PDB file of C-alpha atoms in Angstrom:
ATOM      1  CA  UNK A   1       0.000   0.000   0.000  1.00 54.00           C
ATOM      2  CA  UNK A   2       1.608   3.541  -1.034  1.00 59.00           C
ATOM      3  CA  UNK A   3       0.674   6.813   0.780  1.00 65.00           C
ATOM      4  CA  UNK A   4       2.376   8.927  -1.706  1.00 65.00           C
ATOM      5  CA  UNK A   5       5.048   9.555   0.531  1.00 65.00           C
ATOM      6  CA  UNK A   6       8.591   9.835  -0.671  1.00 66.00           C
ATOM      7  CA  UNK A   7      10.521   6.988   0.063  1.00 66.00           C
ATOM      8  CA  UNK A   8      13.457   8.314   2.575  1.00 62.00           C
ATOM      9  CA  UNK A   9      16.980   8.328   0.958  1.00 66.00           C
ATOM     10  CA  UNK A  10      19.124   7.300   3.450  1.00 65.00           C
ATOM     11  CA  UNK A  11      23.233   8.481   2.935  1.00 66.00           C
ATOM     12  CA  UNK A  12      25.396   5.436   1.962  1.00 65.00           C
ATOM     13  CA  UNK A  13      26.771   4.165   4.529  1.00 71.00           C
ATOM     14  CA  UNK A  14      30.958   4.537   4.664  1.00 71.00           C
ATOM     15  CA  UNK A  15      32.546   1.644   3.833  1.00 74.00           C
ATOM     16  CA  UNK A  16      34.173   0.011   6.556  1.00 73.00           C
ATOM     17  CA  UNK A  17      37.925  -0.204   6.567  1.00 79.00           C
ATOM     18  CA  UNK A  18      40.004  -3.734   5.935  1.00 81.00           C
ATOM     19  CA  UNK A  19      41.758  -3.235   9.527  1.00 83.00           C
ATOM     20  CA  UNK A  20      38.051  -3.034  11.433  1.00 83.00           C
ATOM     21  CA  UNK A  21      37.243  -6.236   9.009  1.00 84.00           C
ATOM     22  CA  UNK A  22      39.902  -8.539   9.803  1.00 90.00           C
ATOM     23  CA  UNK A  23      41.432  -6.887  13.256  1.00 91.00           C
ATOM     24  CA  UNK A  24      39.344  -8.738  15.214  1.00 91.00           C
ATOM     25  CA  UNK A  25      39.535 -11.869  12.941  1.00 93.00           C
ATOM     26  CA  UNK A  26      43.060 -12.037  13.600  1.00 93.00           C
ATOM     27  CA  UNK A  27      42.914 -11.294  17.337  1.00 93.00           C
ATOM     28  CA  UNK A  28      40.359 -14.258  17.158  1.00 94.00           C
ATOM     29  CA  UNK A  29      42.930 -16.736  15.892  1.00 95.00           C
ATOM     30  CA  UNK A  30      46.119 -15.152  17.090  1.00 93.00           C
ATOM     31  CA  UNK A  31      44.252 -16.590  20.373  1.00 94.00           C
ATOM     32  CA  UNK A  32      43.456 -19.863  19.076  1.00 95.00           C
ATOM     33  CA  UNK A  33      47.004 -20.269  18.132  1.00 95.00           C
ATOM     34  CA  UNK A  34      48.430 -19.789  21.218  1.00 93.00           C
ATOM     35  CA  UNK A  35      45.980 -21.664  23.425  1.00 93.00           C
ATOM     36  CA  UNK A  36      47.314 -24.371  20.631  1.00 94.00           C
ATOM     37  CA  UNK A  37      50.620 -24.155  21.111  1.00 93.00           C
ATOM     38  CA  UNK A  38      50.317 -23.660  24.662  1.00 92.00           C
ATOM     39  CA  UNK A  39      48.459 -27.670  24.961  1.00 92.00           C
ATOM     40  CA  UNK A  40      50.947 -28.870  22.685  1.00 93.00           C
ATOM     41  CA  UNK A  41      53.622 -27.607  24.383  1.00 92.00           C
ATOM     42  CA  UNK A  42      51.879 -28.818  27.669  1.00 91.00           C
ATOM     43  CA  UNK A  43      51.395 -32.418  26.141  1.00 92.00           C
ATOM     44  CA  UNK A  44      55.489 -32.484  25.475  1.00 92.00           C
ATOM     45  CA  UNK A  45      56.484 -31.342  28.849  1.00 89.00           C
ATOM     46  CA  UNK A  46      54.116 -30.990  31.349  1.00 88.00           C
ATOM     47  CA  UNK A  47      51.815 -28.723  32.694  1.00 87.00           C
ATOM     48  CA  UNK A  48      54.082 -27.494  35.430  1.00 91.00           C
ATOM     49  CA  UNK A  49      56.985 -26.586  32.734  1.00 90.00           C
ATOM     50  CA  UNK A  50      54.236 -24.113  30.488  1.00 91.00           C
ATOM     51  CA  UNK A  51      53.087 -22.771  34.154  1.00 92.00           C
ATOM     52  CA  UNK A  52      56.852 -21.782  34.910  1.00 93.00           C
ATOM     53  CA  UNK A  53      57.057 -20.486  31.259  1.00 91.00           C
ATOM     54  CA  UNK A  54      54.349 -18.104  31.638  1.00 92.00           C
ATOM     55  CA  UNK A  55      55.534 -16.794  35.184  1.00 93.00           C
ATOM     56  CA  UNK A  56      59.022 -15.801  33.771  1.00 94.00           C
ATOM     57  CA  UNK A  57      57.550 -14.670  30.586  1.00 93.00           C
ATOM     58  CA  UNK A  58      55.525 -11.962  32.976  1.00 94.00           C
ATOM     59  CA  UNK A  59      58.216 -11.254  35.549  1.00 95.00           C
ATOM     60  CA  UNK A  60      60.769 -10.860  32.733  1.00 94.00           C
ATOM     61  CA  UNK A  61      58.246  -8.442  30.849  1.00 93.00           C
ATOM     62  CA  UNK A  62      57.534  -6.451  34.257  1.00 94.00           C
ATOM     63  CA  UNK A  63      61.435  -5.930  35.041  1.00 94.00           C
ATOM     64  CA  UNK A  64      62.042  -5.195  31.080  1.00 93.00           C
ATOM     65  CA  UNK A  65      58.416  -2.347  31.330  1.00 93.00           C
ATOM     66  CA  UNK A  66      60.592  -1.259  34.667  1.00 93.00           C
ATOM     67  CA  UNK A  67      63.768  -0.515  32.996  1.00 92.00           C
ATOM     68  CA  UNK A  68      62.343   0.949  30.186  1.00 91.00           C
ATOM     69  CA  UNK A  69      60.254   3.078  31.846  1.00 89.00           C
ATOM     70  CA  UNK A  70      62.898   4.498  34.207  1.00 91.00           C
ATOM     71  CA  UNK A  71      64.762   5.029  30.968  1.00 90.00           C
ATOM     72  CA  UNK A  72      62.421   6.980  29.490  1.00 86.00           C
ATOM     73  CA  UNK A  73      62.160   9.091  32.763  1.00 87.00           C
ATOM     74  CA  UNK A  74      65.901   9.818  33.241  1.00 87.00           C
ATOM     75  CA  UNK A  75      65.824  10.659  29.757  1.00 84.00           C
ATOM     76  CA  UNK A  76      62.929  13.613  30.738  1.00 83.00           C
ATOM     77  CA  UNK A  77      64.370  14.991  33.087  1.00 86.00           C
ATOM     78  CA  UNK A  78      68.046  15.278  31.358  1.00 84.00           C
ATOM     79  CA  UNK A  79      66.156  17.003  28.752  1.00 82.00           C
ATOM     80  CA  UNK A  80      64.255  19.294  31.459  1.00 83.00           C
ATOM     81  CA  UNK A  81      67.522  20.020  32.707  1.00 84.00           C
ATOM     82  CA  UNK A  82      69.199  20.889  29.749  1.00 83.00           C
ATOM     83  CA  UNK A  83      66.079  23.051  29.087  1.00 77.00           C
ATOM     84  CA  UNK A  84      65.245  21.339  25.781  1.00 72.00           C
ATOM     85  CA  UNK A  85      63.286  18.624  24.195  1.00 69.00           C
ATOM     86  CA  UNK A  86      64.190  15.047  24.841  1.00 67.00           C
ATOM     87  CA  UNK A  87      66.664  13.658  22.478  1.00 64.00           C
ATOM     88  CA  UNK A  88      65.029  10.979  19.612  1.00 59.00           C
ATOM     89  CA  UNK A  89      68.569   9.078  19.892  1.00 57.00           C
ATOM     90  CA  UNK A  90      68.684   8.159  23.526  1.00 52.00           C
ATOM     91  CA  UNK A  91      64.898   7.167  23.831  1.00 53.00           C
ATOM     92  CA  UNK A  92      64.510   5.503  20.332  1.00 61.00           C
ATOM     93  CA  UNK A  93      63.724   2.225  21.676  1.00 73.00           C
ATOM     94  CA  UNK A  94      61.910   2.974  24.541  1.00 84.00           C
ATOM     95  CA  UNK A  95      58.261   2.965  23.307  1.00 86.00           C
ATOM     96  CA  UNK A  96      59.229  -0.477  21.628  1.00 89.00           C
ATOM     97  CA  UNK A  97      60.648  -2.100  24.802  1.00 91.00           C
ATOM     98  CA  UNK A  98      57.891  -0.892  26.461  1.00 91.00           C
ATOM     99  CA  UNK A  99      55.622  -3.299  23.286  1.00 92.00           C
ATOM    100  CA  UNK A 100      58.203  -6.156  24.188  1.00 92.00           C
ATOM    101  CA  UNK A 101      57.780  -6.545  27.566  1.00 93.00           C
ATOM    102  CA  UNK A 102      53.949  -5.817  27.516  1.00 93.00           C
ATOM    103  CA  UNK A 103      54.133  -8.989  24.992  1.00 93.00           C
ATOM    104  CA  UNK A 104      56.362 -11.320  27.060  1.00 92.00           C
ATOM    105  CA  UNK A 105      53.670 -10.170  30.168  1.00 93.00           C
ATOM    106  CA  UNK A 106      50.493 -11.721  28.073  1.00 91.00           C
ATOM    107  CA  UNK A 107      50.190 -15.734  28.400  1.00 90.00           C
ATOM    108  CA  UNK A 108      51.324 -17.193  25.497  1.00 89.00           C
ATOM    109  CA  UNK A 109      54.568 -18.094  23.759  1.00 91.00           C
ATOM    110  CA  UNK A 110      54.055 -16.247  20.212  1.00 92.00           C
ATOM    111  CA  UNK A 111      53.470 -13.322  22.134  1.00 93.00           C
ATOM    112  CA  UNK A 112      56.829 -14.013  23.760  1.00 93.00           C
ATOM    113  CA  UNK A 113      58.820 -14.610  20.995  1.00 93.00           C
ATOM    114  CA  UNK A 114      57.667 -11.245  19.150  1.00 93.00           C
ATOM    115  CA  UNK A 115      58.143  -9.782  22.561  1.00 93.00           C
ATOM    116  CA  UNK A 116      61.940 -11.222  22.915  1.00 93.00           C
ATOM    117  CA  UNK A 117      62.668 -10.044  19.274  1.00 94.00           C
ATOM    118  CA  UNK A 118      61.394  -6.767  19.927  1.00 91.00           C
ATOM    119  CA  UNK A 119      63.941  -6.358  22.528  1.00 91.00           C
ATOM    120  CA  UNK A 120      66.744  -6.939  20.062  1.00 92.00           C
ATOM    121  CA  UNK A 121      67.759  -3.254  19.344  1.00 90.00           C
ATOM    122  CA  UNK A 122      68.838  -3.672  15.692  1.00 92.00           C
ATOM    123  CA  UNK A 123      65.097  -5.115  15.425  1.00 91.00           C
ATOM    124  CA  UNK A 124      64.160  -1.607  17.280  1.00 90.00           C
ATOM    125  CA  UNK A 125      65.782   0.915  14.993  1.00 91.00           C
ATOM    126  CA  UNK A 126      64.386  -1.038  12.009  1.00 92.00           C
ATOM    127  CA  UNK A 127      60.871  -0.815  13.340  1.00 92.00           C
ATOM    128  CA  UNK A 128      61.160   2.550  14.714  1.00 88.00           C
ATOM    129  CA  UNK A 129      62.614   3.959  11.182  1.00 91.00           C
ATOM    130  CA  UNK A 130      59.774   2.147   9.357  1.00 92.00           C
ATOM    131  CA  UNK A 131      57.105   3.724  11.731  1.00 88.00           C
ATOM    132  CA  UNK A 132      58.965   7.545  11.442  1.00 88.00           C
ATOM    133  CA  UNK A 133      58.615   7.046   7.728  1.00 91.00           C
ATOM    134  CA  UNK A 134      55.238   5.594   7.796  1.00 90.00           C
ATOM    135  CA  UNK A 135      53.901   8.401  10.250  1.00 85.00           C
ATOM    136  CA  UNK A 136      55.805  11.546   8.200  1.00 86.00           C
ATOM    137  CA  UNK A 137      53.976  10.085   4.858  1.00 86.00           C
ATOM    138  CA  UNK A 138      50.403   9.896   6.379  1.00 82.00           C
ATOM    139  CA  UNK A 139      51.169  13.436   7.603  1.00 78.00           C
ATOM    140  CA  UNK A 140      52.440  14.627   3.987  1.00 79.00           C
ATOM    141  CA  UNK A 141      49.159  13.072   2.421  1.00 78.00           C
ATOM    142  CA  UNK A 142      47.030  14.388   5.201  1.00 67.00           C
ATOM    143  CA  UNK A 143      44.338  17.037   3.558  1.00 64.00           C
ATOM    144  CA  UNK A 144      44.139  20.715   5.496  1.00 63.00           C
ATOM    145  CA  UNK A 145      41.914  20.551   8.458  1.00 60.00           C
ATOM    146  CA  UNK A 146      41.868  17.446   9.313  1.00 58.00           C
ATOM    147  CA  UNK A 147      43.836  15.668  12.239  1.00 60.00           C
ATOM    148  CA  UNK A 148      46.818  15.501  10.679  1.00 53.00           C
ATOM    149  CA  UNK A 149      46.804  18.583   9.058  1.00 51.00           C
ATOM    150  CA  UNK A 150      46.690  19.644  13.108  1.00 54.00           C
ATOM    151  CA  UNK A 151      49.750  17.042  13.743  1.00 51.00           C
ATOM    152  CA  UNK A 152      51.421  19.237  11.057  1.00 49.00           C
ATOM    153  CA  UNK A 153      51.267  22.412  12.368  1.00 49.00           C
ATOM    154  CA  UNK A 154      51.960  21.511  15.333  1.00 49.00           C
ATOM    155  CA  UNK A 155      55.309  20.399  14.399  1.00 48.00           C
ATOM    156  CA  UNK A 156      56.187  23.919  12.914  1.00 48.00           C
ATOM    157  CA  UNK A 157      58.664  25.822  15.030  1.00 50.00           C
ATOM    158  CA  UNK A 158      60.193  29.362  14.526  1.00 52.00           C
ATOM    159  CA  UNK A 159      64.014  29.065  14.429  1.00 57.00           C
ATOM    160  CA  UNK A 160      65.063  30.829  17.486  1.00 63.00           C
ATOM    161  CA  UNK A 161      62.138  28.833  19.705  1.00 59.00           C
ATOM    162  CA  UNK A 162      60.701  31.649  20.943  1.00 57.00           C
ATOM    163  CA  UNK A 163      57.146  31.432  22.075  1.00 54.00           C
ATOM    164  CA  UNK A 164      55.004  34.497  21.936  1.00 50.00           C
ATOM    165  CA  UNK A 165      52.446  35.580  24.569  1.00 53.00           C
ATOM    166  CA  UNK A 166      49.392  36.985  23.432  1.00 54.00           C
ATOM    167  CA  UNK A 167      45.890  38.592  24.297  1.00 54.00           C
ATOM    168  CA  UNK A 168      42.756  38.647  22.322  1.00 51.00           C
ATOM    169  CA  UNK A 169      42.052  42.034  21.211  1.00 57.00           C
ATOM    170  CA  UNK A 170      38.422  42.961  19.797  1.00 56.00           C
ATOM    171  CA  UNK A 171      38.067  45.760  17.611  1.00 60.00           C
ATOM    172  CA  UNK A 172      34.565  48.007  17.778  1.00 57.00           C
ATOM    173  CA  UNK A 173      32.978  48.469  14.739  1.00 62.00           C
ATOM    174  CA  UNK A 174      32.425  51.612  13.082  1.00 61.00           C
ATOM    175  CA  UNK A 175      29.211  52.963  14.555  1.00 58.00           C
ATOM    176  CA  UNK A 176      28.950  50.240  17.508  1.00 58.00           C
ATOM    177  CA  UNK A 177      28.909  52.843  20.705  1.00 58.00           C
ATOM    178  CA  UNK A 178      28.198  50.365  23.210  1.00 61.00           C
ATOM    179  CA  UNK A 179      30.950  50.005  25.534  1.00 59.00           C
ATOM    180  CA  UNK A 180      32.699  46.380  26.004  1.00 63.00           C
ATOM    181  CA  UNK A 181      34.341  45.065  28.837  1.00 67.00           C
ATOM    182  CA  UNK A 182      38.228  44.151  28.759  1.00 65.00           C
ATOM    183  CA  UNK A 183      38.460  40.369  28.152  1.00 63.00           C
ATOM    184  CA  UNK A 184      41.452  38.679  30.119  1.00 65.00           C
ATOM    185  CA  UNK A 185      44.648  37.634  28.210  1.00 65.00           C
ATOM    186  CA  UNK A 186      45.101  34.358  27.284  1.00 64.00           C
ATOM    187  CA  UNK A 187      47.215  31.969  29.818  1.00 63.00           C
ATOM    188  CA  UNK A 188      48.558  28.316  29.252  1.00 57.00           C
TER     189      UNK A 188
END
């Protein structure tokens, strides 16, 4: 039965990307392969052997997340000290230890293995230069106002590194006789 009524156009829907397709797909059997290898492993040895496998995999990642993080610190307050911005050279791999031992801390022994080789630091610059490259070319093909358009200008710095305070000043217009109040200047 039609009323005469317009059907309602609804906008396409976007189209969803490959990494929200398969992401969870692969979680999904990145799970079922280590509960796999973790029975067969069990079946080999024993039961006690994968326990005490999985309990130095996690105290090993905790004391790796440790010393990276203290790293990382030290590193901040060098660079606070110095007055500057922390140098790329002496925490380059401490995002990516970080990854490593967060891996060796989950149950499994894939996870542990990409964990171990992510502590390997000729593994770290490798990844780390891949991701720098990757990251600068997303921001190079990012369109003006969007996100990484932001990321872009954000990265712009005059040469001296000055910063310049400022207030908000707001001009009358011609003919507009009704006093304003003073607005405050901007803070950080």
């Amino acid at each position: 039965m039609t009323t005469g009524a317009p059907t309602p156009t609804y906008p396409a829907r976007p189209r969803r990307s490959r990494m929200r397709t398969f992401l969870p797909l692969g979680l999904a059997a990145w799970l079922v392969l280590e509960i796999w290898l973790l029975t067969v492993v069990a079946g080999a040895a024993s039961g006690f052997a994968v326990f005490l496998l999985l309990v130095a995999g996690f105290v090993l990642g905790s004391v790796v997340i440790k010393r990276a993080g203290r790293r990382a610190f030290q590193n901040l307050n060098e660079a606070l000290q110095r007055g500057g911005a922390p140098s790329s050279s002496g925490s380059g791999g401490n995002g990516l230890m970080m990854l490593g031992g967060l891996l060796l801390m989950i149950p499994g022994l894939i996870s542990d293995a990409v964990g171990l080789l992510l502590l390997i630091p000729p593994v770290q610059k490798a990844i780390g230069r891949y991701a720098e490259r990757t990251f600068d070319r997303k921001l190079r093909e990012a369109a003006p106002g969007t996100l990484g358009d932001a990321f872009q200008q954000a990265r712009m710095q005059r040469p001296d590194g000055k910063v310049v305070q400022g207030e908000v000043i707001v001009r009358d217009e011609p003919g507009d006789d009704t006093p304003r109040e003073p607005r405050p200047p901007l803070t950080r």
